[in-house]
PDB file of C-alpha atoms in Angstrom:
ATOM      1  CA  UNK A  23      -0.021  -0.215  -0.040  1.00 82.00           C
ATOM      2  CA  UNK A  24       2.721   2.292   0.986  1.00 82.00           C
ATOM      3  CA  UNK A  25       4.260   1.738  -2.403  1.00 81.00           C
ATOM      4  CA  UNK A  26       0.964   2.597  -4.142  1.00 85.00           C
ATOM      5  CA  UNK A  27       0.407   5.682  -2.372  1.00 84.00           C
ATOM      6  CA  UNK A  28       3.815   6.663  -2.941  1.00 83.00           C
ATOM      7  CA  UNK A  29       3.648   5.970  -6.573  1.00 82.00           C
ATOM      8  CA  UNK A  30       0.314   8.061  -6.850  1.00 85.00           C
ATOM      9  CA  UNK A  31       1.965  11.019  -5.084  1.00 83.00           C
ATOM     10  CA  UNK A  32       4.993  11.061  -7.461  1.00 80.00           C
ATOM     11  CA  UNK A  33       2.915  10.274 -10.595  1.00 79.00           C
ATOM     12  CA  UNK A  34       3.165  13.786 -11.911  1.00 79.00           C
ATOM     13  CA  UNK A  35       7.012  13.282 -12.105  1.00 77.00           C
ATOM     14  CA  UNK A  36       6.867  10.627 -14.530  1.00 75.00           C
ATOM     15  CA  UNK A  37       7.258   7.598 -12.177  1.00 74.00           C
ATOM     16  CA  UNK A  38       5.206   4.669 -12.026  1.00 79.00           C
ATOM     17  CA  UNK A  39       4.200   2.007  -9.705  1.00 80.00           C
ATOM     18  CA  UNK A  40       6.217  -1.536  -9.778  1.00 78.00           C
ATOM     19  CA  UNK A  41       3.639  -4.330 -10.976  1.00 78.00           C
ATOM     20  CA  UNK A  42       1.233  -4.940  -8.071  1.00 81.00           C
ATOM     21  CA  UNK A  43       1.688  -8.425  -6.471  1.00 77.00           C
ATOM     22  CA  UNK A  44       4.784  -9.368  -8.347  1.00 75.00           C
ATOM     23  CA  UNK A  45       6.546 -12.517  -7.937  1.00 73.00           C
ATOM     24  CA  UNK A  46       9.793 -11.008  -8.455  1.00 72.00           C
ATOM     25  CA  UNK A  47      12.671 -11.477  -6.168  1.00 75.00           C
ATOM     26  CA  UNK A  48      15.237  -9.211  -4.738  1.00 77.00           C
ATOM     27  CA  UNK A  49      18.700  -9.696  -5.831  1.00 78.00           C
ATOM     28  CA  UNK A  50      21.264  -8.406  -3.304  1.00 82.00           C
ATOM     29  CA  UNK A  51      23.661  -5.713  -4.503  1.00 82.00           C
ATOM     30  CA  UNK A  52      26.732  -8.290  -3.841  1.00 85.00           C
ATOM     31  CA  UNK A  53      24.746 -11.390  -6.209  1.00 82.00           C
ATOM     32  CA  UNK A  54      23.896  -8.576  -8.807  1.00 77.00           C
ATOM     33  CA  UNK A  55      27.139  -6.885  -9.130  1.00 77.00           C
ATOM     34  CA  UNK A  56      28.849 -10.776  -9.535  1.00 78.00           C
ATOM     35  CA  UNK A  57      26.506 -11.620 -12.159  1.00 72.00           C
ATOM     36  CA  UNK A  58      27.187  -8.575 -13.752  1.00 71.00           C
ATOM     37  CA  UNK A  59      31.254  -8.807 -13.667  1.00 74.00           C
ATOM     38  CA  UNK A  60      30.996 -12.500 -14.448  1.00 72.00           C
ATOM     39  CA  UNK A  61      28.577 -12.071 -17.312  1.00 65.00           C
ATOM     40  CA  UNK A  62      31.371 -12.881 -20.067  1.00 66.00           C
ATOM     41  CA  UNK A  63      32.342 -15.912 -17.764  1.00 66.00           C
ATOM     42  CA  UNK A  64      30.101 -17.922 -19.303  1.00 64.00           C
ATOM     43  CA  UNK A  65      31.531 -21.384 -20.636  1.00 70.00           C
ATOM     44  CA  UNK A  66      29.376 -24.466 -21.640  1.00 74.00           C
ATOM     45  CA  UNK A  67      31.221 -27.763 -21.130  1.00 78.00           C
ATOM     46  CA  UNK A  68      29.417 -30.843 -20.976  1.00 83.00           C
ATOM     47  CA  UNK A  69      30.184 -34.480 -20.277  1.00 88.00           C
ATOM     48  CA  UNK A  70      28.173 -37.219 -21.880  1.00 89.00           C
ATOM     49  CA  UNK A  71      27.474 -40.209 -19.663  1.00 90.00           C
ATOM     50  CA  UNK A  72      29.212 -43.329 -20.930  1.00 92.00           C
ATOM     51  CA  UNK A  73      26.930 -46.133 -22.861  1.00 92.00           C
ATOM     52  CA  UNK A  74      26.001 -49.126 -20.968  1.00 92.00           C
ATOM     53  CA  UNK A  75      26.887 -52.472 -22.454  1.00 91.00           C
ATOM     54  CA  UNK A  76      24.020 -53.462 -25.162  1.00 92.00           C
ATOM     55  CA  UNK A  77      22.289 -49.956 -25.002  1.00 92.00           C
ATOM     56  CA  UNK A  78      20.598 -49.068 -28.156  1.00 93.00           C
ATOM     57  CA  UNK A  79      21.860 -46.033 -30.219  1.00 93.00           C
ATOM     58  CA  UNK A  80      18.202 -44.299 -29.501  1.00 94.00           C
ATOM     59  CA  UNK A  81      18.401 -45.085 -26.017  1.00 93.00           C
ATOM     60  CA  UNK A  82      22.093 -43.551 -25.611  1.00 93.00           C
ATOM     61  CA  UNK A  83      21.158 -40.464 -27.708  1.00 92.00           C
ATOM     62  CA  UNK A  84      18.210 -39.908 -25.278  1.00 93.00           C
ATOM     63  CA  UNK A  85      20.667 -40.373 -22.140  1.00 92.00           C
ATOM     64  CA  UNK A  86      23.156 -37.754 -23.986  1.00 92.00           C
ATOM     65  CA  UNK A  87      20.676 -35.232 -24.723  1.00 92.00           C
ATOM     66  CA  UNK A  88      19.275 -35.160 -21.086  1.00 92.00           C
ATOM     67  CA  UNK A  89      23.062 -35.071 -19.597  1.00 90.00           C
ATOM     68  CA  UNK A  90      23.480 -32.057 -21.797  1.00 89.00           C
ATOM     69  CA  UNK A  91      20.571 -30.369 -21.233  1.00 88.00           C
ATOM     70  CA  UNK A  92      20.988 -30.541 -17.409  1.00 87.00           C
ATOM     71  CA  UNK A  93      24.233 -29.577 -17.901  1.00 85.00           C
ATOM     72  CA  UNK A  94      23.660 -26.391 -20.046  1.00 86.00           C
ATOM     73  CA  UNK A  95      19.882 -25.168 -18.624  1.00 85.00           C
ATOM     74  CA  UNK A  96      21.861 -23.601 -15.324  1.00 81.00           C
ATOM     75  CA  UNK A  97      24.282 -21.595 -17.625  1.00 80.00           C
ATOM     76  CA  UNK A  98      21.269 -20.690 -19.893  1.00 83.00           C
ATOM     77  CA  UNK A  99      19.110 -19.593 -17.007  1.00 84.00           C
ATOM     78  CA  UNK A 100      21.776 -17.240 -15.505  1.00 80.00           C
ATOM     79  CA  UNK A 101      22.550 -15.577 -18.981  1.00 80.00           C
ATOM     80  CA  UNK A 102      18.565 -14.982 -19.319  1.00 84.00           C
ATOM     81  CA  UNK A 103      18.755 -13.749 -16.074  1.00 83.00           C
ATOM     82  CA  UNK A 104      21.634 -10.970 -16.702  1.00 80.00           C
ATOM     83  CA  UNK A 105      19.818 -10.142 -20.213  1.00 84.00           C
ATOM     84  CA  UNK A 106      16.575  -9.716 -18.779  1.00 87.00           C
ATOM     85  CA  UNK A 107      18.246  -7.519 -15.630  1.00 84.00           C
ATOM     86  CA  UNK A 108      19.783  -5.509 -18.244  1.00 85.00           C
ATOM     87  CA  UNK A 109      16.889  -5.000 -20.267  1.00 87.00           C
ATOM     88  CA  UNK A 110      14.969  -3.706 -17.053  1.00 88.00           C
ATOM     89  CA  UNK A 111      18.079  -1.512 -16.134  1.00 87.00           C
ATOM     90  CA  UNK A 112      18.053   0.246 -19.390  1.00 88.00           C
ATOM     91  CA  UNK A 113      14.485   0.896 -19.361  1.00 90.00           C
ATOM     92  CA  UNK A 114      14.981   2.407 -15.817  1.00 90.00           C
ATOM     93  CA  UNK A 115      17.535   4.421 -17.225  1.00 90.00           C
ATOM     94  CA  UNK A 116      15.074   5.965 -19.734  1.00 89.00           C
ATOM     95  CA  UNK A 117      12.523   6.304 -16.910  1.00 90.00           C
ATOM     96  CA  UNK A 118      15.030   8.166 -14.777  1.00 91.00           C
ATOM     97  CA  UNK A 119      16.409  10.678 -17.519  1.00 91.00           C
ATOM     98  CA  UNK A 120      12.725  11.587 -18.464  1.00 90.00           C
ATOM     99  CA  UNK A 121      12.239  12.092 -14.806  1.00 91.00           C
ATOM    100  CA  UNK A 122      15.298  13.943 -14.549  1.00 90.00           C
ATOM    101  CA  UNK A 123      14.637  16.219 -17.437  1.00 90.00           C
ATOM    102  CA  UNK A 124      11.156  16.786 -15.785  1.00 91.00           C
ATOM    103  CA  UNK A 125      12.487  17.536 -12.810  1.00 90.00           C
ATOM    104  CA  UNK A 126      14.973  19.875 -14.187  1.00 89.00           C
ATOM    105  CA  UNK A 127      12.459  21.879 -16.037  1.00 90.00           C
ATOM    106  CA  UNK A 128      10.417  22.152 -12.868  1.00 89.00           C
ATOM    107  CA  UNK A 129      13.164  23.327 -10.589  1.00 90.00           C
ATOM    108  CA  UNK A 130      14.889  25.934 -13.314  1.00 91.00           C
ATOM    109  CA  UNK A 131      12.965  28.879 -12.053  1.00 90.00           C
ATOM    110  CA  UNK A 132      13.787  28.200  -8.824  1.00 89.00           C
ATOM    111  CA  UNK A 133      17.440  27.902  -9.187  1.00 89.00           C
ATOM    112  CA  UNK A 134      17.501  30.755 -11.133  1.00 91.00           C
ATOM    113  CA  UNK A 135      15.703  33.099  -8.575  1.00 90.00           C
ATOM    114  CA  UNK A 136      18.284  31.909  -6.112  1.00 92.00           C
ATOM    115  CA  UNK A 137      21.284  32.332  -8.336  1.00 92.00           C
ATOM    116  CA  UNK A 138      23.988  34.608  -6.592  1.00 94.00           C
ATOM    117  CA  UNK A 139      21.619  34.642  -3.192  1.00 93.00           C
ATOM    118  CA  UNK A 140      23.113  33.768   0.124  1.00 94.00           C
ATOM    119  CA  UNK A 141      21.398  31.708   2.831  1.00 94.00           C
ATOM    120  CA  UNK A 142      19.326  34.123   4.676  1.00 95.00           C
ATOM    121  CA  UNK A 143      18.436  35.344   0.966  1.00 94.00           C
ATOM    122  CA  UNK A 144      17.469  32.019  -0.148  1.00 92.00           C
ATOM    123  CA  UNK A 145      15.054  31.456   3.082  1.00 93.00           C
ATOM    124  CA  UNK A 146      13.275  34.801   2.338  1.00 94.00           C
ATOM    125  CA  UNK A 147      12.514  33.599  -1.161  1.00 93.00           C
ATOM    126  CA  UNK A 148      11.152  30.208   0.167  1.00 92.00           C
ATOM    127  CA  UNK A 149       9.284  31.633   2.828  1.00 94.00           C
ATOM    128  CA  UNK A 150       7.973  34.300  -0.020  1.00 93.00           C
ATOM    129  CA  UNK A 151       7.067  31.308  -2.229  1.00 92.00           C
ATOM    130  CA  UNK A 152       5.521  29.447   0.569  1.00 93.00           C
ATOM    131  CA  UNK A 153       3.266  32.617   1.090  1.00 95.00           C
ATOM    132  CA  UNK A 154       2.033  32.708  -2.390  1.00 94.00           C
ATOM    133  CA  UNK A 155       1.608  29.136  -2.448  1.00 93.00           C
ATOM    134  CA  UNK A 156      -0.895  29.225   0.553  1.00 94.00           C
ATOM    135  CA  UNK A 157      -2.670  32.178  -1.389  1.00 95.00           C
ATOM    136  CA  UNK A 158      -2.910  30.422  -4.305  1.00 95.00           C
ATOM    137  CA  UNK A 159      -4.406  27.594  -2.473  1.00 94.00           C
ATOM    138  CA  UNK A 160      -7.109  29.629  -0.601  1.00 94.00           C
ATOM    139  CA  UNK A 161      -7.945  31.328  -4.235  1.00 94.00           C
ATOM    140  CA  UNK A 162      -8.380  27.768  -5.806  1.00 93.00           C
ATOM    141  CA  UNK A 163     -10.323  26.538  -2.683  1.00 92.00           C
ATOM    142  CA  UNK A 164     -12.743  29.811  -3.123  1.00 91.00           C
ATOM    143  CA  UNK A 165     -13.369  29.148  -6.960  1.00 91.00           C
ATOM    144  CA  UNK A 166     -14.217  25.421  -5.993  1.00 88.00           C
ATOM    145  CA  UNK A 167     -16.396  26.025  -3.594  1.00 87.00           C
ATOM    146  CA  UNK A 168     -18.172  29.021  -5.992  1.00 88.00           C
ATOM    147  CA  UNK A 169     -18.713  26.264  -8.679  1.00 87.00           C
ATOM    148  CA  UNK A 170     -20.282  24.069  -6.005  1.00 80.00           C
ATOM    149  CA  UNK A 171     -22.840  26.558  -4.999  1.00 71.00           C
TER     150      UNK A 171
END
């Protein structure tokens, strides 16, 4: 619920909530960087089982296939996991860049207003902004009440 409330609060910044009820599990930072640092260390080696006496070629082929799949599967899963993490990170990066641009545009007038001011002057600007914000809120409230009547 906290995540939902937070997402609703910051929605105007272009941020969105993650999937509700997701079965995704947390990866520790240590595990994440281990996977990233070893992403290219994948080596796939397989050991074929020895054929049994009087075993048919078809049965032996099935055994080799099963053994290879069992040996390769963990590496393939790890590679897919890293690929999914990379894709998610790429999407998160795009969202973060868009959010940064949005926030920068919203904050720019404030930064220009306080450019070159000392701490005391900045405090005065903040006070004036709060006062003006309160006046605007009161005016908007009056307009809403007038529309209601």
